[in-house]
Coordinates of C-alpha atoms in Angstrom, one line a residue:
Chain I
X1 CA 92.9 -8.4 19.9
X2 CA 94.8 -11.9 19.6
X3 CA 96.3 -11.4 22.5
X4 CA 92.5 -11.6 24.4
X5 CA 91.6 -14.7 22.8
X6 CA 88.0 -15.8 24.1
X7 CA 88.7 -19.8 24.1
X8 CA 85.3 -20.1 23.8
X9 CA 83.7 -18.3 26.2
X10 CA 80.3 -17.1 25.7
X11 CA 79.6 -14.5 28.0
X12 CA 79.8 -11.0 27.4
X13 CA 81.0 -7.9 29.3
X14 CA 84.4 -8.8 29.6
X15 CA 86.7 -5.7 27.9
X16 CA 83.4 -3.0 29.6
X17 CA 84.5 -4.9 32.8
X18 CA 88.2 -5.6 33.1
X19 CA 87.6 -1.8 31.0
X20 CA 87.3 -0.9 34.2
X21 CA 88.6 -2.6 36.7
X22 CA 91.9 -1.2 35.2
X23 CA 90.9 2.2 35.3
X24 CA 89.8 1.9 39.2
X25 CA 92.8 1.0 40.2
X26 CA 95.0 3.2 38.5
X27 CA 92.9 5.9 39.3
X28 CA 92.6 4.7 42.6
X29 CA 95.8 3.0 43.3
X30 CA 98.7 3.0 40.5
X31 CA 98.9 6.7 39.4
X32 CA 98.7 8.3 43.5
X33 CA 101.4 5.4 44.5
X34 CA 103.0 6.5 40.5
X35 CA 102.9 10.4 42.3
X36 CA 105.6 9.1 45.3
X37 CA 107.8 8.2 43.5
X38 CA 107.7 10.9 40.8
X39 CA 108.4 13.1 43.9
X40 CA 111.1 10.9 45.5
X41 CA 113.1 11.0 42.2
X42 CA 112.2 15.1 42.4
X43 CA 116.2 14.9 44.6
X44 CA 119.2 14.6 43.7
X45 CA 120.5 11.3 44.8
X46 CA 122.4 12.5 47.3
X47 CA 120.1 13.8 49.0
X48 CA 118.0 11.4 48.3
X49 CA 120.8 9.4 50.5
X50 CA 121.5 11.3 53.0
X51 CA 117.7 12.0 53.7
X52 CA 117.4 8.4 54.7
X53 CA 119.8 7.2 56.2
X54 CA 119.7 10.3 59.1
X55 CA 120.5 8.6 62.1
X56 CA 117.2 9.6 64.2
X57 CA 115.6 7.9 60.4
X58 CA 118.4 5.5 60.8
X59 CA 117.3 4.8 64.6
X60 CA 112.9 4.8 63.4
X61 CA 114.0 1.8 61.0
X62 CA 115.3 -0.5 63.8
X63 CA 113.0 0.2 66.4
X64 CA 109.7 -0.2 63.7
X65 CA 111.4 -3.3 62.0
X66 CA 113.2 -5.0 65.3
X67 CA 109.9 -4.8 66.8
X68 CA 108.2 -5.9 63.9
X69 CA 111.0 -8.8 64.1
X70 CA 110.3 -9.8 67.7
X71 CA 106.4 -9.5 67.4
X72 CA 106.5 -11.8 64.0
X73 CA 108.2 -14.3 66.1
X74 CA 105.6 -14.3 68.7
X75 CA 103.3 -14.6 66.6
X76 CA 104.7 -17.2 64.8
X77 CA 104.6 -19.1 68.0
X78 CA 101.3 -18.8 68.7
X79 CA 99.8 -18.6 66.2
X80 CA 100.2 -22.4 65.3
X81 CA 99.6 -23.3 69.0
X82 CA 96.4 -21.5 68.6
X83 CA 95.8 -23.1 65.3
X84 CA 96.9 -25.8 66.8
X85 CA 94.2 -25.8 69.1
X86 CA 91.1 -24.6 67.3
X87 CA 91.5 -27.1 64.7
X88 CA 92.5 -30.1 66.7
X89 CA 90.0 -29.6 70.5
X90 CA 87.5 -29.2 70.8
X91 CA 86.9 -27.5 74.3
X92 CA 83.7 -26.0 75.7
X93 CA 83.4 -21.7 73.2
X94 CA 86.0 -22.7 70.6
X95 CA 83.8 -21.3 68.2
X96 CA 83.9 -17.9 70.3
X97 CA 87.9 -18.7 70.6
X98 CA 87.4 -19.2 66.6
X99 CA 85.3 -16.1 66.2
X100 CA 87.9 -14.1 68.6
X101 CA 90.7 -14.0 66.5
X102 CA 89.7 -11.9 63.7
X103 CA 89.2 -8.8 66.4
X104 CA 93.0 -7.3 65.6
X105 CA 91.6 -7.2 62.2
X106 CA 88.0 -5.8 63.0
X107 CA 88.4 -3.2 66.2
X108 CA 89.5 0.0 64.7
X109 CA 93.9 -0.1 65.3
X110 CA 93.5 3.8 67.2
X111 CA 90.8 1.4 69.8
X112 CA 93.1 -0.8 70.1
X113 CA 96.9 2.2 70.4
X114 CA 94.1 3.5 73.2
X115 CA 93.2 0.6 74.4
X116 CA 96.4 -1.8 75.0
X117 CA 97.6 2.2 76.1
X118 CA 95.4 2.4 79.4
X119 CA 96.4 -1.7 80.5
X120 CA 99.7 -1.2 80.3
X121 CA 100.2 1.7 82.1
X122 CA 102.0 1.3 85.2
X123 CA 98.1 1.8 87.0
X124 CA 96.7 0.2 84.2
X125 CA 95.4 -4.1 85.0
X126 CA 98.8 -4.9 84.0
X127 CA 101.4 -2.5 84.4
X128 CA 100.5 -2.4 87.4
X129 CA 102.2 -5.9 87.8
X130 CA 104.8 -5.8 86.3
X131 CA 106.0 -2.3 87.5
X132 CA 107.2 -3.7 90.4
X133 CA 108.1 -6.5 88.0
X134 CA 110.5 -3.3 87.2
X135 CA 108.8 -4.2 83.6
X136 CA 107.4 -1.7 81.7
X137 CA 106.3 -1.7 78.8
X138 CA 103.6 1.6 78.1
X139 CA 106.4 4.1 76.4
X140 CA 109.1 1.2 75.8
X141 CA 109.8 -0.5 72.8
X142 CA 108.2 -3.1 74.4
X143 CA 105.5 -1.4 73.9
X144 CA 106.2 -0.8 69.8
X145 CA 106.1 -5.2 70.1
X146 CA 103.3 -5.7 71.6
X147 CA 100.9 -3.5 69.5
X148 CA 102.4 -4.8 66.1
X149 CA 101.9 -8.3 68.2
X150 CA 98.5 -7.7 69.1
X151 CA 97.8 -7.3 65.1
X152 CA 99.7 -9.4 63.5
X153 CA 98.2 -11.9 65.7
X154 CA 95.7 -13.3 62.7
X155 CA 97.4 -12.5 59.9
X156 CA 99.9 -16.9 61.6
X157 CA 96.8 -17.9 62.6
X158 CA 95.0 -17.7 59.7
X159 CA 96.6 -18.7 56.8
X160 CA 98.4 -21.6 59.0
X161 CA 94.7 -22.7 59.3
X162 CA 93.4 -24.1 56.4
X163 CA 96.6 -26.1 56.3
X164 CA 96.2 -28.5 59.6
X165 CA 93.0 -28.7 58.2
X166 CA 93.7 -30.0 55.5
X167 CA 96.1 -32.8 56.4
X168 CA 94.9 -35.9 56.2
X169 CA 94.4 -38.6 59.0
X170 CA 97.0 -41.4 56.9
X171 CA 100.0 -39.3 56.9
X172 CA 100.3 -38.6 60.5
X173 CA 99.1 -43.5 60.3
X174 CA 101.9 -44.0 58.2
X175 CA 103.9 -42.4 60.5
X176 CA 102.8 -44.6 63.5
X177 CA 103.1 -47.9 60.6
X178 CA 106.8 -47.4 60.4
X179 CA 107.6 -46.3 63.8
X180 CA 107.5 -43.3 65.2
X181 CA 106.0 -42.2 68.3
X182 CA 104.4 -39.0 68.7
X183 CA 107.2 -36.5 68.7
X184 CA 108.7 -37.3 65.5
X185 CA 105.2 -37.4 64.0
X186 CA 104.8 -33.6 64.8
X187 CA 109.0 -32.4 64.6
X188 CA 109.6 -35.0 60.6
X189 CA 105.5 -35.3 59.2
X190 CA 103.1 -32.9 60.6
X191 CA 106.2 -29.6 61.1
X192 CA 107.5 -29.8 57.3
X193 CA 104.5 -29.4 56.5
X194 CA 102.8 -26.8 57.9
X195 CA 106.2 -24.2 57.4
X196 CA 105.1 -22.4 54.1
X197 CA 102.7 -21.4 55.5
X198 CA 104.2 -21.0 58.4
X199 CA 106.3 -18.6 57.3
X200 CA 103.4 -16.9 54.3
X201 CA 101.4 -16.3 58.1
X202 CA 104.9 -14.7 59.6
X203 CA 105.8 -12.6 57.3
X204 CA 102.1 -11.1 56.1
X205 CA 102.7 -10.6 60.5
X206 CA 106.2 -8.5 60.6
X207 CA 104.5 -6.1 56.8
X208 CA 101.3 -5.6 59.1
X209 CA 103.5 -4.3 61.9
X210 CA 106.2 -2.3 59.9
X211 CA 103.3 -0.3 58.2
X212 CA 101.6 0.6 61.2
X213 CA 100.6 3.3 63.0
X214 CA 97.5 4.4 64.8
X215 CA 98.2 1.4 67.6
X216 CA 101.6 1.8 68.2
X217 CA 101.7 5.9 68.8
X218 CA 100.2 6.4 71.3
X219 CA 101.5 2.8 73.8
X220 CA 105.2 4.2 72.1
X221 CA 106.1 7.1 74.0
X222 CA 107.3 8.6 70.6
X223 CA 110.7 9.1 71.7
X224 CA 113.1 10.5 69.0
X225 CA 116.0 7.7 68.2
X226 CA 114.6 5.8 70.9
X227 CA 110.6 5.2 70.6
X228 CA 110.0 6.3 67.5
X229 CA 108.7 4.2 64.2
X230 CA 109.6 5.6 60.9
X231 CA 105.5 6.0 59.3
X232 CA 105.2 8.2 62.6
X233 CA 108.2 10.0 61.2
X234 CA 106.7 10.8 58.2
X235 CA 104.2 12.0 59.7
X236 CA 106.0 14.7 61.5
X237 CA 107.9 15.1 58.4
X238 CA 104.5 15.8 56.8
X239 CA 103.5 18.3 60.0
X240 CA 106.9 20.6 59.2
X241 CA 106.4 21.1 56.2
X242 CA 109.7 18.6 54.7
X243 CA 107.5 17.7 51.8
X244 CA 110.6 16.1 50.4
X245 CA 111.8 14.1 53.3
X246 CA 108.7 12.8 54.1
X247 CA 108.7 11.5 50.5
X248 CA 112.4 9.9 50.6
X249 CA 111.8 8.5 53.6
X250 CA 107.7 6.8 52.7
X251 CA 109.7 6.2 49.2
X252 CA 111.7 3.6 51.3
X253 CA 109.2 2.2 53.5
X254 CA 107.1 2.1 50.1
X255 CA 110.5 -0.1 49.2
X256 CA 110.7 -2.4 51.5
X257 CA 106.3 -3.6 51.3
X258 CA 106.6 -4.6 47.8
X259 CA 109.5 -6.3 48.5
X260 CA 108.1 -8.2 51.1
X261 CA 104.2 -9.1 48.3
X262 CA 107.5 -10.0 46.6
X263 CA 108.1 -11.9 48.9
X264 CA 105.4 -13.2 50.4
X265 CA 104.5 -14.1 47.1
X266 CA 107.4 -16.5 46.7
X267 CA 106.5 -18.6 49.6
X268 CA 103.0 -18.9 48.7
X269 CA 104.6 -20.7 44.9
X270 CA 107.0 -22.4 46.9
X271 CA 104.4 -24.2 49.6
X272 CA 101.5 -24.6 46.7
X273 CA 104.7 -26.6 44.8
X274 CA 102.7 -29.6 45.2
X275 CA 99.8 -29.2 45.1
X276 CA 98.9 -29.7 40.8
Chain A
X1 CA 78.5 -57.2 63.1
X2 CA 80.2 -57.6 66.5
X3 CA 83.4 -57.7 63.5
X4 CA 82.2 -54.4 62.4
X5 CA 82.5 -53.1 65.6
X6 CA 85.4 -54.1 66.8
X7 CA 87.2 -53.0 63.9
X8 CA 85.3 -49.8 63.8
X9 CA 86.6 -49.1 68.1
X10 CA 90.9 -50.4 66.7
X11 CA 89.8 -47.8 64.2
X12 CA 89.0 -44.8 66.4
X13 CA 91.8 -46.6 68.5
X14 CA 94.4 -45.9 66.3
X15 CA 92.7 -42.8 65.0
X16 CA 93.1 -41.6 68.9
X17 CA 96.5 -42.7 69.1
X18 CA 97.7 -41.6 65.9
X19 CA 96.0 -38.2 65.5
X20 CA 96.6 -36.6 69.6
X21 CA 98.6 -36.1 72.1
X22 CA 98.1 -37.8 74.9
X23 CA 95.3 -35.3 77.3
X24 CA 97.8 -33.8 79.6
X25 CA 100.3 -32.5 76.9
X26 CA 96.2 -31.2 74.7
X27 CA 95.4 -29.1 78.3
X28 CA 98.2 -27.9 78.3
X29 CA 98.2 -27.3 75.7
X30 CA 94.7 -25.4 75.0
X31 CA 95.9 -23.3 78.2
X32 CA 99.0 -22.6 76.7
X33 CA 97.0 -21.3 73.7
X34 CA 93.5 -20.0 75.5
X35 CA 95.2 -17.9 77.7
X36 CA 97.7 -16.3 75.4
X37 CA 95.0 -15.3 73.7
X38 CA 92.5 -13.7 76.6
X39 CA 96.2 -11.1 77.3
X40 CA 96.1 -10.5 73.9
X41 CA 92.0 -9.9 73.0
X42 CA 89.5 -11.2 75.8
X43 CA 91.9 -8.0 77.6
X44 CA 91.9 -5.1 75.8
X45 CA 87.8 -5.6 74.4
X46 CA 86.7 -6.1 78.0
X47 CA 89.1 -3.0 79.0
X48 CA 86.8 -0.7 76.4
X49 CA 83.8 -1.3 77.7
X50 CA 84.6 -1.3 82.1
X51 CA 87.2 2.0 81.1
X52 CA 83.8 3.5 78.9
X53 CA 80.9 2.4 81.6
X54 CA 83.9 3.6 84.3
X55 CA 82.1 6.8 85.5
X56 CA 78.1 5.6 84.5
X57 CA 75.8 6.1 82.3
X58 CA 75.1 9.3 82.4
X59 CA 78.7 10.6 81.3
X60 CA 79.2 7.9 79.3
X61 CA 75.3 9.4 77.1
X62 CA 76.0 12.7 77.2
X63 CA 80.5 12.0 75.9
X64 CA 78.7 10.1 72.3
X65 CA 75.9 13.7 72.5
X66 CA 78.8 15.9 72.2
X67 CA 78.3 18.2 69.3
X68 CA 81.7 17.8 67.8
X69 CA 81.2 13.4 68.4
X70 CA 77.9 13.8 66.7
X71 CA 79.8 15.8 64.0
X72 CA 82.3 12.8 64.4
X73 CA 79.6 10.1 63.8
X74 CA 78.1 12.0 61.1
X75 CA 81.4 12.0 58.4
X76 CA 82.1 8.8 58.8
X77 CA 78.9 8.1 58.5
X78 CA 79.7 9.4 55.6
X79 CA 82.8 8.6 54.4
X80 CA 81.6 4.8 54.9
X81 CA 77.7 5.4 52.1
X82 CA 81.3 6.6 49.4
X83 CA 84.2 4.0 49.9
X84 CA 81.8 1.0 50.7
X85 CA 78.9 1.0 47.5
X86 CA 82.3 2.5 45.4
X87 CA 84.8 -0.8 46.4
X88 CA 82.0 -2.8 46.5
X89 CA 80.3 -2.6 42.2
X90 CA 84.2 -2.8 41.7
X91 CA 85.2 -5.2 43.1
X92 CA 82.2 -6.7 41.4
X93 CA 83.5 -5.7 38.3
X94 CA 86.8 -7.4 38.9
X95 CA 85.4 -10.4 39.8
X96 CA 83.3 -10.5 36.5
X97 CA 86.5 -9.8 34.7
X98 CA 89.7 -12.4 36.3
X99 CA 87.0 -15.4 38.1
X100 CA 85.0 -15.7 34.8
X101 CA 87.6 -14.9 31.7
X102 CA 91.6 -16.6 30.9
X103 CA 93.9 -13.6 30.5
X104 CA 97.1 -13.0 30.2
X105 CA 98.3 -10.8 33.1
X106 CA 95.7 -12.2 35.0
X107 CA 98.1 -13.1 38.6
X108 CA 99.8 -9.8 38.5
X109 CA 96.4 -7.2 37.6
X110 CA 96.0 -10.1 41.9
X111 CA 98.7 -8.4 42.6
X112 CA 98.1 -4.6 42.4
X113 CA 94.5 -5.0 43.6
X114 CA 95.9 -7.0 46.5
X115 CA 98.7 -3.7 46.1
X116 CA 97.4 -1.3 49.5
X117 CA 97.1 -3.6 51.2
X118 CA 100.7 -3.9 51.8
X119 CA 101.4 -0.3 51.9
X120 CA 101.1 1.3 55.2
X121 CA 98.9 3.4 55.9
X122 CA 100.8 6.9 57.0
X123 CA 101.9 6.9 52.5
X124 CA 98.5 6.0 51.8
X125 CA 97.1 9.8 52.8
X126 CA 100.9 11.3 51.5
X127 CA 99.9 9.8 48.7
X128 CA 96.9 12.1 48.4
X129 CA 98.9 15.1 49.9
X130 CA 101.7 14.6 46.9
X131 CA 98.6 14.9 44.1
X132 CA 96.3 17.6 45.5
X133 CA 97.6 19.3 48.3
X134 CA 99.1 22.8 48.2
X135 CA 102.8 21.7 46.8
X136 CA 101.3 18.5 45.5
X137 CA 100.6 18.2 41.2
X138 CA 97.1 19.5 41.0
X139 CA 97.4 21.1 44.5
X140 CA 97.8 25.4 42.8
X141 CA 94.9 24.6 40.2
X142 CA 93.1 23.8 42.6
X143 CA 93.4 26.3 45.0
X144 CA 92.7 29.0 42.1
X145 CA 89.5 27.0 40.9
X146 CA 88.5 27.1 45.5
X147 CA 88.7 23.1 45.0
X148 CA 89.6 21.8 48.5
X149 CA 90.7 18.2 49.0
X150 CA 93.1 17.7 51.1
X151 CA 92.4 18.1 54.6
X152 CA 88.9 18.6 53.6
X153 CA 85.9 15.6 53.8
X154 CA 87.2 14.1 49.6
X155 CA 89.6 13.9 50.9
X156 CA 88.8 11.7 54.2
X157 CA 86.5 9.5 51.3
X158 CA 89.8 9.3 48.7
X159 CA 92.4 8.1 51.1
X160 CA 89.3 5.5 52.4
X161 CA 88.7 3.4 49.1
X162 CA 92.5 3.6 48.3
X163 CA 92.7 1.6 51.8
X164 CA 89.4 -0.4 51.3
X165 CA 90.2 -1.6 47.8
X166 CA 90.6 -5.0 48.2
X167 CA 88.7 -6.4 50.2
X168 CA 85.1 -7.5 48.5
X169 CA 87.4 -8.8 45.4
X170 CA 89.7 -10.4 46.8
X171 CA 86.7 -12.6 48.9
X172 CA 84.2 -12.8 46.0
X173 CA 87.4 -13.1 42.0
X174 CA 88.7 -17.0 44.5
X175 CA 84.7 -17.9 45.1
X176 CA 83.6 -16.9 42.0
X177 CA 86.5 -19.0 39.8
X178 CA 85.9 -22.0 42.3
X179 CA 82.1 -21.8 41.1
X180 CA 83.3 -21.6 37.5
X181 CA 81.3 -20.4 34.3
X182 CA 78.4 -22.9 33.8
X183 CA 75.8 -22.3 35.8
X184 CA 76.6 -18.7 34.0
X185 CA 76.4 -20.7 30.8
X186 CA 73.3 -23.0 30.4
X187 CA 71.7 -19.4 31.5
X188 CA 73.1 -17.3 28.6
X189 CA 71.5 -21.3 26.0
X190 CA 68.8 -21.0 28.1
X191 CA 68.2 -17.8 26.0
X192 CA 69.1 -15.0 29.1
X193 CA 70.7 -12.1 29.0
X194 CA 73.5 -11.2 30.3
X195 CA 72.5 -8.5 32.7
X196 CA 70.0 -11.4 33.6
X197 CA 72.4 -13.8 34.2
X198 CA 74.5 -11.9 36.6
X199 CA 71.4 -11.1 38.6
X200 CA 69.8 -14.4 38.0
X201 CA 72.2 -16.7 38.6
X202 CA 76.0 -14.8 39.4
X203 CA 73.9 -13.1 42.3
X204 CA 72.9 -15.2 44.6
X205 CA 76.2 -17.2 44.8
X206 CA 78.2 -14.5 45.2
X207 CA 75.6 -13.2 47.5
X208 CA 77.7 -14.3 50.9
X209 CA 80.6 -13.4 49.6
X210 CA 79.4 -10.0 49.4
X211 CA 78.4 -9.7 52.6
X212 CA 81.5 -10.7 54.2
X213 CA 83.7 -7.9 51.8
X214 CA 81.2 -5.6 52.3
X215 CA 81.8 -6.7 56.2
X216 CA 85.2 -6.2 56.5
X217 CA 85.1 -3.2 54.0
X218 CA 82.6 -0.9 55.5
X219 CA 84.3 -1.7 59.3
X220 CA 87.8 -0.7 57.4
X221 CA 86.4 3.0 56.6
X222 CA 84.6 3.4 59.5
X223 CA 87.9 2.2 61.6
X224 CA 90.4 4.0 59.3
X225 CA 93.3 6.5 61.6
X226 CA 96.8 6.8 60.1
X227 CA 95.3 7.4 56.6
X228 CA 92.5 9.4 57.5
X229 CA 94.4 11.1 60.0
X230 CA 97.1 12.3 57.2
X231 CA 94.7 14.4 54.4
X232 CA 92.0 15.2 57.9
X233 CA 93.7 18.4 58.8
X234 CA 92.2 17.7 61.9
X235 CA 89.7 20.4 61.9
X236 CA 86.9 19.5 64.7
X237 CA 83.2 19.1 64.2
X238 CA 84.6 19.4 60.2
X239 CA 87.1 16.8 59.4
X240 CA 87.5 14.7 62.6
X241 CA 86.3 10.9 61.7
X242 CA 85.3 8.9 64.8
X243 CA 89.2 7.8 65.5
X244 CA 90.4 10.6 65.4
X245 CA 88.4 12.1 67.4
X246 CA 89.3 9.0 70.0
X247 CA 92.2 10.7 69.8
X248 CA 91.6 14.1 70.4
X249 CA 89.7 13.2 73.6
X250 CA 92.3 10.9 74.5
X251 CA 94.8 13.0 73.5
X252 CA 93.6 16.1 75.7
X253 CA 93.5 12.9 79.0
X254 CA 90.2 13.0 78.7
X255 CA 90.1 9.7 79.1
X256 CA 86.6 8.1 80.3
X257 CA 84.9 10.4 76.7
X258 CA 87.0 9.2 75.0
X259 CA 86.4 5.2 75.4
X260 CA 83.0 6.5 75.4
X261 CA 83.4 7.3 71.6
X262 CA 85.9 3.8 71.4
X263 CA 83.1 1.8 72.4
X264 CA 80.7 2.9 69.4
X265 CA 84.4 1.6 67.0
X266 CA 84.7 -1.7 69.5
X267 CA 81.1 -2.4 69.0
X268 CA 81.2 -2.0 65.8
X269 CA 83.6 -4.4 65.3
X270 CA 81.8 -7.2 67.2
X271 CA 79.1 -6.7 64.9
X272 CA 81.2 -6.8 61.8
X273 CA 82.4 -10.7 63.5
X274 CA 79.2 -12.3 64.2
X275 CA 78.0 -10.8 60.6
X276 CA 81.6 -12.8 59.5
X277 CA 81.5 -15.9 60.7
X278 CA 77.9 -15.8 59.7
X279 CA 78.6 -15.5 56.1
X280 CA 82.1 -17.6 56.4
X281 CA 79.8 -20.1 57.0
X282 CA 77.2 -19.8 54.5
X283 CA 79.8 -20.1 52.3
X284 CA 81.8 -23.3 53.0
X285 CA 78.1 -24.5 53.1
X286 CA 77.6 -22.9 50.0
X287 CA 80.8 -23.9 48.2
X288 CA 80.5 -27.1 49.3
X289 CA 76.9 -28.1 47.3
X290 CA 78.0 -27.0 44.6

């Protein structure tokens, strides 16, 4: 027990709480997740590669990652704008708007899915005005991007917002004193300070979009090779009792989400490099 | 006095100049942000309720009174009744160990606790099928003993526990870390037992943090779709939660009923946002007083 030196800590319950934490974490998260990895290892390398690089699977990666990338970019731009407006400007209803930003976290994905599909279908509230312009959103890859933008929206706002709140007035005053105009202050002083948090929010939004299922399937159209996302393909394989295929593709997705998690952690470390 | 006032006005003016964009730019930015949010957030929210009540109140109420809807509501409540207390207990326990003590591997542990958030919901369901399904690790044994886990209620509860796993813990860990150990140490020195210290000192301090975590955990537990969809088996009236029932109604082109049931979930989301905003405000206040 030398490893767990208690540093003169008199508080009780360390052993039992840490023990329970690790036990519960293992039973609910670690062992089930490792099942996925072990089941994939039951496949030969050749089987694995041919499964995860089959044309239909490759097409689904392209749709999923492409749409998630565009959605995360849209969120990066508008998320920063929303965060800036919420922190810096006063306008009526600001508190309500601020609370509403978290709606995509609180609204069940299936509800978001059927609602977006209804609004953007050809006779929906928005779709009917886009149809004559030749823009079709529902049942196309564009709909996938739209749904991913919706569910990823709070991530950029919520990571950038606290950083804007903490910017010290003195920095902006110093910039003005040194002769910078407002545009220069914004682009050369404030933007570099926000950049790590924007990247973090972008990565979080992207990761959420890649894994998302519920809000997308209703609006996507789900045509193989065209508008079929990877999570749906996993479910399709499961329903056809193709457990090996489903497992292999899921393993690739899991690997990518771990990679994203690592990137986010590194980004957060980088953004705090001046803090300590 | 007048000199004092004039310094204040100059400083306000210079602050204005240093920190503010011209009024035109300001209002333009506000307008763009609000239009974006209206299009992406307010419009869908309004659409749920508008579609739900499209054919009048009686159709709306009939859709909710239907037997399959009632049983899906019951199952969703049962699921949340298992998940929320379990993850609450875990969250408090984990936060105590992580926030009040130093030990090697702490950051790794925090990352692992957050893991379920970065896993696709579909995978969250799949892993339980791989363990408990007929082709799974202990599936054949379970079948011999006539125990059903996947495509039955226990699987739905397990998958929901997985996706809501981090909520309470990730809220409480930073909060308890920020509050330090001094108050607990003082209580112990004054002769309180460990349990008394926890109940009378720690718990009141993190009350609003717990409420925050619980309300988000509950919202996700009642609203989870992807993970539950994989393990449910979609048996009407048996293994259908409210979100799954919404999907079935929608796919049967029964739009009014689908949106009526969906409006219950949207209403829950609104309550969640209100409670969350209050809890956030209280936590901030408590940290500032600390």
